[in-house]
mmCIF file of C-alpha atoms in Angstrom:
data_model
loop_
_atom_site.group_PDB
_atom_site.id
_atom_site.type_symbol
_atom_site.label_atom_id
_atom_site.label_comp_id
_atom_site.label_asym_id
_atom_site.label_seq_id
_atom_site.Cartn_x
_atom_site.Cartn_y
_atom_site.Cartn_z
ATOM 1 C CA MET A 11 24.804 -1.346 -7.999
ATOM 2 C CA LYS A 12 23.154 -2.219 -4.749
ATOM 3 C CA ALA A 13 20.107 -0.920 -3.135
ATOM 4 C CA LEU A 14 18.761 -1.390 0.603
ATOM 5 C CA PHE A 15 15.300 -1.044 1.477
ATOM 6 C CA THR A 16 14.474 -0.145 4.808
ATOM 7 C CA VAL A 17 10.632 -0.816 5.275
ATOM 8 C CA THR A 18 8.291 -0.139 7.779
ATOM 9 C CA GLY A 19 5.151 -2.438 8.554
ATOM 10 C CA ARG A 20 4.957 -6.013 9.004
ATOM 11 C CA GLY A 21 6.237 -7.177 5.541
ATOM 12 C CA MET A 22 2.719 -8.300 4.508
ATOM 13 C CA GLY A 23 0.853 -5.233 3.192
ATOM 14 C CA GLY A 24 1.001 -1.782 1.199
ATOM 15 C CA ASP A 25 4.207 -0.790 2.681
ATOM 16 C CA ALA A 26 6.227 -4.237 1.509
ATOM 17 C CA ILE A 27 4.278 -3.985 -1.792
ATOM 18 C CA THR A 28 5.647 -0.423 -2.516
ATOM 19 C CA ALA A 29 9.078 -1.712 -1.667
ATOM 20 C CA LEU A 30 8.774 -4.796 -3.779
ATOM 21 C CA ASN A 31 7.608 -3.023 -6.770
ATOM 22 C CA ILE A 32 9.999 -0.409 -6.818
ATOM 23 C CA ALA A 33 12.913 -3.118 -6.252
ATOM 24 C CA SER A 34 11.609 -4.902 -9.509
ATOM 25 C CA ALA A 35 11.756 -2.052 -11.509
ATOM 26 C CA LEU A 36 15.438 -1.290 -10.116
ATOM 27 C CA GLU A 37 16.285 -4.817 -10.855
ATOM 28 C CA LYS A 38 15.546 -4.306 -14.623
ATOM 29 C CA ARG A 39 18.294 -1.517 -14.409
ATOM 30 C CA GLY A 40 20.552 -4.125 -12.867
ATOM 31 C CA PHE A 41 20.373 -3.292 -9.434
ATOM 32 C CA GLU A 42 21.038 -5.929 -6.460
ATOM 33 C CA CYS A 43 18.228 -5.332 -4.050
ATOM 34 C CA GLU A 44 18.036 -6.238 -0.312
ATOM 35 C CA PHE A 45 15.472 -5.556 2.280
ATOM 36 C CA ALA A 46 15.390 -4.540 6.182
ATOM 37 C CA LEU A 47 12.606 -5.196 8.119
ATOM 38 C CA ASP A 48 11.805 -4.705 11.868
ATOM 39 C CA HIS A 49 12.682 -7.830 14.122
ATOM 40 C CA SER A 50 9.033 -8.475 14.640
ATOM 41 C CA ALA A 51 7.612 -8.323 11.300
ATOM 42 C CA PRO A 52 6.597 -11.798 9.693
ATOM 43 C CA GLY A 53 7.549 -10.681 6.110
ATOM 44 C CA ILE A 54 4.885 -12.944 4.625
ATOM 45 C CA LEU A 55 5.164 -11.014 1.082
ATOM 46 C CA LEU A 56 8.795 -11.546 0.947
ATOM 47 C CA LYS A 57 8.714 -15.100 2.197
ATOM 48 C CA LYS A 58 6.361 -15.699 -0.601
ATOM 49 C CA ARG A 59 8.867 -14.792 -3.205
ATOM 50 C CA GLY A 60 11.735 -16.648 -1.287
ATOM 51 C CA ILE A 61 13.374 -13.301 -0.306
ATOM 52 C CA ASP A 62 15.561 -13.181 2.761
ATOM 53 C CA TRP A 63 15.685 -10.102 4.471
ATOM 54 C CA HIS A 64 17.700 -8.161 7.299
ATOM 55 C CA ARG A 65 16.325 -7.472 10.697
ATOM 56 C CA VAL A 66 16.738 -4.391 12.382
ATOM 57 C CA ARG A 67 14.578 -1.938 14.457
ATOM 58 C CA ILE A 68 12.107 0.086 12.457
ATOM 59 C CA PRO A 69 9.718 1.844 15.037
ATOM 60 C CA GLN A 70 6.176 2.893 14.149
ATOM 61 C CA ALA A 71 4.491 5.677 15.493
ATOM 62 C CA GLY A 72 0.968 5.262 13.815
ATOM 63 C CA GLY A 73 1.517 7.167 10.521
ATOM 64 C CA HIS A 74 -1.143 9.852 10.024
ATOM 65 C CA ALA A 75 -2.801 9.031 13.339
ATOM 66 C CA ALA A 76 0.292 9.355 15.375
ATOM 67 C CA SER A 77 -0.284 10.867 18.660
ATOM 68 C CA ARG A 78 2.383 13.170 20.371
ATOM 69 C CA LEU A 79 3.024 10.699 22.999
ATOM 70 C CA LYS A 80 3.470 7.833 20.258
ATOM 71 C CA LEU A 81 5.687 10.167 18.341
ATOM 72 C CA LEU A 82 8.037 10.804 21.330
ATOM 73 C CA LYS A 83 8.128 7.052 22.286
ATOM 74 C CA ALA A 84 8.953 6.511 18.495
ATOM 75 C CA ALA A 85 11.640 8.908 18.508
ATOM 76 C CA PHE A 86 13.605 7.455 21.543
ATOM 77 C CA ARG A 87 13.304 3.873 19.415
ATOM 78 C CA THR A 88 14.529 5.547 16.332
ATOM 79 C CA LEU A 89 17.975 6.345 18.147
ATOM 80 C CA ARG A 90 18.832 2.972 18.487
ATOM 81 C CA ALA A 91 17.256 2.058 15.119
ATOM 82 C CA VAL A 92 19.369 4.209 13.480
ATOM 83 C CA TYR A 93 22.430 2.973 15.067
ATOM 84 C CA GLU A 94 21.644 -0.575 14.196
ATOM 85 C CA THR A 95 20.858 0.420 10.661
ATOM 86 C CA GLY A 96 24.019 2.225 10.186
ATOM 87 C CA ARG A 97 25.954 -1.044 11.162
ATOM 88 C CA LEU A 98 23.992 -2.955 8.348
ATOM 89 C CA ILE A 99 24.877 -0.239 5.895
ATOM 90 C CA ARG A 100 28.591 -0.487 6.778
ATOM 91 C CA LYS A 101 28.400 -4.052 6.493
ATOM 92 C CA ILE A 102 26.624 -4.767 3.011
ATOM 93 C CA LYS A 103 27.911 -1.252 1.557
ATOM 94 C CA PRO A 104 24.847 -0.299 -0.681
ATOM 95 C CA ASP A 105 25.054 2.300 -3.185
ATOM 96 C CA VAL A 106 22.002 3.875 -2.057
ATOM 97 C CA VAL A 107 19.319 3.554 0.524
ATOM 98 C CA VAL A 108 15.397 3.446 0.014
ATOM 99 C CA GLY A 109 13.553 4.550 3.029
ATOM 100 C CA VAL A 110 10.083 3.402 2.723
ATOM 101 C CA ILE A 111 7.224 4.943 4.444
ATOM 102 C CA GLY A 112 6.950 6.299 7.987
ATOM 103 C CA GLY A 113 9.744 4.799 10.278
ATOM 104 C CA GLY A 114 11.227 3.055 7.420
ATOM 105 C CA ALA A 115 11.888 6.252 5.632
ATOM 106 C CA VAL A 116 13.096 8.112 8.619
ATOM 107 C CA VAL A 117 15.356 5.266 9.944
ATOM 108 C CA GLY A 118 16.684 4.569 6.429
ATOM 109 C CA CYS A 119 17.319 8.100 5.299
ATOM 110 C CA LEU A 120 19.033 9.166 8.750
ATOM 111 C CA ALA A 121 21.317 6.078 8.628
ATOM 112 C CA ALA A 122 22.198 6.860 5.262
ATOM 113 C CA ARG A 123 23.159 10.346 6.243
ATOM 114 C CA ILE A 124 25.155 9.192 8.993
ATOM 115 C CA THR A 125 27.247 6.701 7.175
ATOM 116 C CA GLY A 126 27.399 8.995 4.106
ATOM 117 C CA VAL A 127 25.574 7.119 1.501
ATOM 118 C CA PRO A 128 22.968 8.469 -0.945
ATOM 119 C CA ALA A 129 19.365 7.944 0.062
ATOM 120 C CA VAL A 130 15.828 8.559 -1.221
ATOM 121 C CA GLY A 131 12.625 8.689 0.712
ATOM 122 C CA VAL A 132 9.348 7.351 -0.216
ATOM 123 C CA LEU A 133 7.134 9.233 1.877
ATOM 124 C CA ILE A 134 3.263 9.401 2.786
ATOM 125 C CA THR A 135 3.022 10.526 6.712
ATOM 126 C CA PRO A 136 3.604 13.744 8.140
ATOM 127 C CA THR A 137 6.854 12.461 10.166
ATOM 128 C CA ASP A 138 8.636 11.239 7.264
ATOM 129 C CA ALA A 139 7.695 14.579 5.013
ATOM 130 C CA ARG A 140 9.313 16.547 8.220
ATOM 131 C CA VAL A 141 12.458 14.306 8.788
ATOM 132 C CA CYS A 142 13.520 13.228 5.276
ATOM 133 C CA THR A 143 12.983 16.255 3.494
ATOM 134 C CA ARG A 144 15.836 17.846 5.443
ATOM 135 C CA LEU A 145 18.140 14.913 4.489
ATOM 136 C CA ASN A 146 17.896 13.934 0.915
ATOM 137 C CA ARG A 147 15.914 13.448 -2.211
ATOM 138 C CA ASN A 148 12.324 12.191 -1.549
ATOM 139 C CA VAL A 149 9.291 10.977 -3.628
ATOM 140 C CA ALA A 150 5.765 11.776 -2.071
ATOM 141 C CA LEU A 151 3.029 9.410 -2.737
ATOM 142 C CA PRO A 152 -0.474 10.618 -3.107
ATOM 143 C CA GLU A 153 -1.166 9.896 0.570
ATOM 144 C CA SER A 154 1.639 12.521 1.564
ATOM 145 C CA SER A 155 0.865 16.127 2.206
ATOM 146 C CA LEU A 156 3.484 16.895 0.122
ATOM 147 C CA PHE A 157 1.727 15.107 -3.038
ATOM 148 C CA GLY A 158 1.323 17.756 -5.963
ATOM 149 C CA LYS A 159 3.261 20.276 -3.935
ATOM 150 C CA ASP A 160 6.149 22.595 -5.291
ATOM 151 C CA ALA A 161 8.672 21.409 -2.679
ATOM 152 C CA GLU A 162 12.522 21.358 -3.039
ATOM 153 C CA GLY A 163 13.914 17.954 -3.658
ATOM 154 C CA VAL A 164 10.546 16.177 -3.672
ATOM 155 C CA GLU A 165 8.946 14.827 -6.850
ATOM 156 C CA SER A 166 5.210 13.747 -6.541
ATOM 157 C CA VAL A 167 4.897 10.101 -8.079
ATOM 158 C CA TYR A 168 1.483 7.562 -7.972
ATOM 159 C CA SER A 169 2.031 4.565 -5.892
ATOM 160 C CA PRO A 170 4.327 1.946 -7.430
ATOM 161 C CA ILE A 171 2.444 -1.050 -8.978
ATOM 162 C CA SER A 172 3.545 -4.170 -10.394
ATOM 163 C CA PRO A 173 2.765 -4.409 -14.005
ATOM 164 C CA ASP A 174 1.546 -7.983 -13.709
ATOM 165 C CA ILE A 175 -1.400 -6.559 -11.768
ATOM 166 C CA THR A 176 -2.857 -6.271 -15.361
ATOM 167 C CA LEU A 177 -2.564 -10.015 -16.090
ATOM 168 C CA GLY A 178 -5.312 -11.217 -13.736
ATOM 169 C CA ASP A 179 -7.799 -14.104 -15.242
ATOM 170 C CA PRO A 180 -11.279 -14.166 -13.985
ATOM 171 C CA GLU A 181 -11.353 -17.779 -14.584
ATOM 172 C CA ARG A 182 -8.771 -18.595 -11.903
ATOM 173 C CA ALA A 183 -10.619 -16.166 -9.551
ATOM 174 C CA ILE A 184 -13.792 -18.162 -10.106
ATOM 175 C CA GLN A 185 -12.416 -21.517 -9.363
ATOM 176 C CA ARG A 186 -11.080 -20.329 -6.055
ATOM 177 C CA MET A 187 -14.415 -19.131 -5.075
ATOM 178 C CA PRO A 188 -16.645 -20.804 -2.713
ATOM 179 C CA PRO A 189 -19.848 -22.672 -3.732
ATOM 180 C CA GLU A 190 -22.129 -19.762 -2.644
ATOM 181 C CA PHE A 191 -20.239 -17.546 -5.705
ATOM 182 C CA ASP A 192 -22.957 -16.863 -8.353
ATOM 183 C CA PRO A 193 -21.139 -15.710 -11.520
ATOM 184 C CA GLU A 194 -24.462 -14.184 -12.687
ATOM 185 C CA LYS A 195 -24.470 -11.672 -10.074
ATOM 186 C CA PRO A 196 -21.870 -8.537 -10.139
ATOM 187 C CA THR A 197 -19.099 -8.902 -7.716
ATOM 188 C CA ILE A 198 -18.029 -6.118 -5.122
ATOM 189 C CA VAL A 199 -14.631 -6.741 -3.440
ATOM 190 C CA PHE A 200 -14.366 -5.033 0.108
ATOM 191 C CA SER A 201 -10.737 -4.628 1.269
ATOM 192 C CA SER A 202 -8.844 -2.269 3.560
ATOM 193 C CA GLY A 203 -5.458 -3.735 2.445
ATOM 194 C CA SER A 204 -3.787 -6.948 4.014
ATOM 195 C CA SER A 205 -5.638 -6.198 7.008
ATOM 196 C CA LEU A 206 -9.412 -6.003 7.553
ATOM 197 C CA PHE A 207 -10.721 -3.049 9.677
ATOM 198 C CA ARG A 208 -13.691 -2.678 11.539
ATOM 199 C CA MET A 209 -15.387 -0.073 9.235
ATOM 200 C CA MET A 210 -14.656 -2.271 6.182
ATOM 201 C CA ALA A 211 -16.177 -5.144 7.823
ATOM 202 C CA GLU A 212 -18.960 -2.996 8.721
ATOM 203 C CA ALA A 213 -19.655 -1.631 5.228
ATOM 204 C CA ALA A 214 -19.547 -5.321 3.887
ATOM 205 C CA VAL A 215 -22.137 -6.386 6.499
ATOM 206 C CA LYS A 216 -24.397 -3.354 5.716
ATOM 207 C CA MET A 217 -24.259 -4.210 2.096
ATOM 208 C CA ALA A 218 -24.886 -8.098 2.661
ATOM 209 C CA GLU A 219 -28.072 -6.884 4.664
ATOM 210 C CA SER A 220 -29.336 -4.620 1.950
ATOM 211 C CA ASP A 221 -31.503 -5.480 -0.897
ATOM 212 C CA LEU A 222 -28.579 -5.236 -3.373
ATOM 213 C CA SER A 223 -27.978 -8.799 -5.133
ATOM 214 C CA ALA A 224 -24.223 -9.269 -5.648
ATOM 215 C CA ASN A 225 -21.334 -11.060 -4.463
ATOM 216 C CA ILE A 226 -20.235 -9.441 -1.548
ATOM 217 C CA THR A 227 -16.607 -10.386 -1.177
ATOM 218 C CA VAL A 228 -14.047 -9.254 1.731
ATOM 219 C CA VAL A 229 -10.692 -9.507 1.463
ATOM 220 C CA GLY A 230 -7.945 -9.148 4.279
ATOM 221 C CA HIS A 231 -6.831 -10.685 7.563
ATOM 222 C CA PRO A 232 -8.812 -9.290 10.515
ATOM 223 C CA LEU A 233 -6.852 -6.906 12.621
ATOM 224 C CA ARG A 234 -9.063 -8.111 15.576
ATOM 225 C CA GLU A 235 -10.623 -11.622 15.801
ATOM 226 C CA GLU A 236 -14.026 -10.128 16.420
ATOM 227 C CA TYR A 237 -13.804 -8.242 12.579
ATOM 228 C CA GLY A 238 -13.338 -11.599 11.271
ATOM 229 C CA ARG A 239 -16.519 -12.977 12.911
ATOM 230 C CA MET A 240 -18.653 -9.877 11.883
ATOM 231 C CA VAL A 241 -17.734 -10.853 8.108
ATOM 232 C CA ASP A 242 -18.178 -14.929 8.695
ATOM 233 C CA ARG A 243 -21.890 -14.882 8.121
ATOM 234 C CA GLU A 244 -24.510 -15.676 5.237
ATOM 235 C CA GLY A 245 -24.189 -13.307 2.565
ATOM 236 C CA ILE A 246 -20.649 -12.471 2.593
ATOM 237 C CA ILE A 247 -17.771 -14.522 0.624
ATOM 238 C CA ASN A 248 -14.759 -13.855 3.339
ATOM 239 C CA LEU A 249 -11.647 -14.713 1.527
ATOM 240 C CA GLY A 250 -9.256 -13.677 4.178
ATOM 241 C CA TYR A 251 -5.670 -12.801 3.480
ATOM 242 C CA ILE A 252 -5.156 -13.577 -0.484
ATOM 243 C CA ASP A 253 -2.092 -13.151 -2.896
ATOM 244 C CA TRP A 254 -4.283 -13.402 -6.072
ATOM 245 C CA VAL A 255 -5.634 -9.951 -6.044
ATOM 246 C CA SER A 256 -4.830 -9.509 -9.465
ATOM 247 C CA ASP A 257 -7.287 -12.521 -10.634
ATOM 248 C CA LEU A 258 -9.794 -11.177 -8.046
ATOM 249 C CA TYR A 259 -9.714 -7.742 -9.450
ATOM 250 C CA SER A 260 -10.060 -8.749 -13.302
ATOM 251 C CA LEU A 261 -13.341 -10.464 -11.820
ATOM 252 C CA ALA A 262 -14.539 -7.331 -9.863
ATOM 253 C CA ASP A 263 -17.472 -5.241 -11.075
ATOM 254 C CA LEU A 264 -16.503 -2.779 -8.227
ATOM 255 C CA VAL A 265 -14.069 -2.231 -5.637
ATOM 256 C CA VAL A 266 -14.633 -0.697 -2.028
ATOM 257 C CA LEU A 267 -11.498 0.208 -0.486
ATOM 258 C CA SER A 268 -9.934 2.439 2.290
ATOM 259 C CA ASP A 269 -8.839 5.819 0.674
ATOM 260 C CA ASP A 270 -5.049 5.064 0.627
ATOM 261 C CA GLY A 271 -2.191 2.839 -0.404
ATOM 262 C CA VAL A 272 -1.485 0.623 -3.312
ATOM 263 C CA MET A 273 -4.768 -1.372 -3.805
ATOM 264 C CA VAL A 274 -6.632 2.182 -5.037
ATOM 265 C CA HIS A 275 -3.725 2.185 -7.852
ATOM 266 C CA GLU A 276 -4.027 -1.281 -8.698
ATOM 267 C CA ALA A 277 -7.583 -0.883 -9.268
ATOM 268 C CA ILE A 278 -7.175 2.169 -11.138
ATOM 269 C CA ALA A 279 -4.423 0.292 -13.491
ATOM 270 C CA MET A 280 -7.065 -2.273 -13.846
ATOM 271 C CA ARG A 281 -9.842 0.389 -14.814
ATOM 272 C CA VAL A 282 -12.116 -1.048 -11.979
ATOM 273 C CA PRO A 283 -14.499 1.547 -10.560
ATOM 274 C CA VAL A 284 -13.475 2.374 -6.834
ATOM 275 C CA VAL A 285 -15.598 3.659 -4.018
ATOM 276 C CA ALA A 286 -13.236 4.859 -1.150
ATOM 277 C CA LEU A 287 -14.410 4.404 2.155
ATOM 278 C CA ARG A 288 -13.391 7.471 4.098
ATOM 279 C CA GLY A 289 -11.655 7.317 7.718
ATOM 280 C CA VAL A 290 -11.189 3.395 7.780
ATOM 281 C CA LYS A 291 -8.027 3.499 9.132
ATOM 282 C CA TYR A 292 -7.901 5.558 12.705
ATOM 283 C CA GLY A 293 -9.998 8.414 10.875
ATOM 284 C CA ARG A 294 -7.335 9.056 8.214
ATOM 285 C CA TYR A 295 -8.157 10.617 5.062
ATOM 286 C CA HIS A 296 -6.514 11.352 1.746
ATOM 287 C CA ASN A 297 -8.806 12.662 -0.740
ATOM 288 C CA MET A 298 -8.481 9.802 -3.541
ATOM 289 C CA GLY A 299 -11.301 11.349 -5.138
ATOM 290 C CA ALA A 300 -9.181 14.676 -6.122
ATOM 291 C CA VAL A 301 -6.095 12.291 -6.918
ATOM 292 C CA PHE A 302 -8.293 10.112 -9.617
ATOM 293 C CA ARG A 303 -11.179 12.305 -10.463
ATOM 294 C CA GLY A 304 -13.938 10.428 -12.053
ATOM 295 C CA ALA A 305 -12.614 7.149 -11.395
ATOM 296 C CA VAL A 306 -12.907 7.067 -7.425
ATOM 297 C CA LEU A 307 -16.336 8.025 -5.606
ATOM 298 C CA GLU A 308 -15.848 8.635 -1.904
ATOM 299 C CA THR A 309 -18.194 7.992 0.861
ATOM 300 C CA ASP A 310 -18.805 7.732 4.554
ATOM 301 C CA LEU A 311 -20.130 4.490 6.215
ATOM 302 C CA ASP A 312 -23.684 6.057 6.472
ATOM 303 C CA GLY A 313 -23.611 6.514 2.778
ATOM 304 C CA ILE A 314 -22.103 3.232 1.509
ATOM 305 C CA ASP A 315 -25.268 1.789 0.105
ATOM 306 C CA GLY A 316 -26.059 4.902 -2.069
ATOM 307 C CA ALA A 317 -22.465 5.288 -3.319
ATOM 308 C CA ILE A 318 -22.206 1.653 -4.320
ATOM 309 C CA LEU A 319 -25.360 2.038 -6.387
ATOM 310 C CA ARG A 320 -24.392 5.204 -7.796
ATOM 311 C CA ALA A 321 -20.928 3.604 -8.718
ATOM 312 C CA LEU A 322 -22.510 0.693 -10.451
ATOM 313 C CA GLU A 323 -25.023 2.842 -12.621
ATOM 314 C CA ALA A 324 -21.822 4.883 -13.521
ATOM 315 C CA SER A 325 -19.665 2.064 -14.058
ATOM 316 C CA ASP A 326 -18.699 2.879 -17.835
ATOM 317 C CA ASP A 327 -17.920 6.351 -17.056
ATOM 318 C CA MET A 328 -15.640 5.448 -14.375
ATOM 319 C CA ARG A 329 -13.787 2.937 -16.113
ATOM 320 C CA ARG A 330 -13.130 5.544 -18.981
ATOM 321 C CA ALA A 331 -11.903 8.089 -16.326
ATOM 322 C CA ALA A 332 -9.757 5.133 -14.753
ATOM 323 C CA GLU A 333 -8.187 4.535 -18.094
ATOM 324 C CA ALA A 334 -6.717 8.097 -18.540
ATOM 325 C CA TYR A 335 -4.731 7.669 -15.239
ATOM 326 C CA SER A 336 -3.615 4.109 -16.057
ATOM 327 C CA GLY A 337 -0.651 4.824 -18.005
ATOM 328 C CA ASP A 338 0.712 7.246 -15.344
ATOM 329 C CA VAL A 339 0.229 4.715 -12.619
ATOM 330 C CA MET A 340 1.625 1.697 -14.594
ATOM 331 C CA GLY A 341 4.960 3.775 -14.989
ATOM 332 C CA SER A 342 5.344 5.281 -11.352
ATOM 333 C CA ALA A 343 7.757 2.056 -10.511
ATOM 334 C CA ASP A 344 10.028 2.803 -13.089
ATOM 335 C CA ARG A 345 10.047 6.502 -12.601
ATOM 336 C CA ILE A 346 10.792 6.284 -8.910
ATOM 337 C CA ALA A 347 13.827 3.714 -9.971
ATOM 338 C CA GLU A 348 15.076 6.147 -12.199
ATOM 339 C CA ILE A 349 15.012 8.979 -9.292
ATOM 340 C CA ILE A 350 16.892 5.874 -7.207
ATOM 341 C CA GLU A 351 19.625 5.477 -9.863
ATOM 342 C CA GLU A 352 20.312 8.973 -10.257
ATOM 343 C CA GLU A 353 20.902 9.166 -6.615
ATOM 344 C CA ALA A 354 23.007 5.871 -6.563
ATOM 345 C CA VAL A 355 25.549 7.167 -9.289
ATOM 346 C CA LYS A 356 26.385 9.793 -6.759
ATOM 347 C CA SER A 357 28.278 7.209 -4.782
ATOM 348 C CA VAL A 358 30.362 5.701 -7.411
ATOM 349 C CA SER A 359 31.034 8.832 -9.154
#
C-alpha cells in the first residue's frame, strides 16, 4: 500500500520529523511512502535521507499564532493548493493521505475528500482541528486543543519520535564540540527546534552572563541574523543547525526547549530533564508541564536562571518521572501508523 504525506513547513523542522517518523513506522508495515512539501520548502531533512518529494502549494497561516487576516489569506491560497494536491493524488494513486500539521493537514485532508481517498490528519493547530475533524479520522498531538479530549474520530497520541534517538553516543558529541567545551562541567542545551528564536537566544545569553558554571550550548539556525549574533559570544557554544541531536542529548545534563514539538518528546524518551520556556514562538503556550508532569519544569524568561538551578538539583527525580512516560512516547509512531493502516485498508476493501 502507498501513503502520501502532505507536510507543512520547510522540510527541516518538527513538522518534517513528525512525517518522517510516522513514515518509518509505516514502512515497517510494508507501506511505500511519498511526500509533498510546499514549492518553497528546502526539504533539508528529506535531502539528508536521499528522499525526493513532490512540490505542491501548502499555505501556512502561522499555526497557533495565526491572525484573522493571515487565516483569510491562507484560505484563498488553500483553494488552489487543494486543487493542485488533488491532481497529485490522482496521479500517484495513494491508498491513504496523511495530512501533517496545520496547512499540510488541511490541504491533504481536503484534497483526499475531494478525490475519494481515505485520510488521517495529524493535528496541532486550531485551524487543522476545526477543518480536519469534519472530514476524516485524526490524531491529536499534545500541542492540539483536542489532546486528551473525548472527541469523535480523534485519538490523542504523543508526538512520534524515531527509536534511533536512544542510540546517541556522548563520545561522538564530545568529538564534535569546539575546544571551549569542558567535559568536567554540566552541559545545558538550549533549543527552539530547527530555528533559533529570539527568546531562546536571550535565555542562553542570560545564563552565559550568570554565575552558573556549565557548557551553555545553543542549537538551531537563527530565524533572523541578529539572533545568531546574540549567541556568537564568549560563554556560549553555538552549534547552529545540527543533525546529531541524539548524540547531543546523550551528553546533556539538562535541555531548555520551547514548550512544543518533537524535541520535548525526544528528551523524555532519553530521560533528560526538560525546562520548557514558555512563549518562545509568537507567545504560544502548550502546557508541556501538564503533559509530562514531574519531567518538565516550566518557566518564563524572567525565571530561567532559577528554573535551571531547580532542575539541576532535581535531576534524578525528573529522570525518573521521564522514565514513566518514555515507553508510551517511544510507541507513539507505531500507534499512529496503526491508525493510518486501518484507514488505508478501507481503500482496498
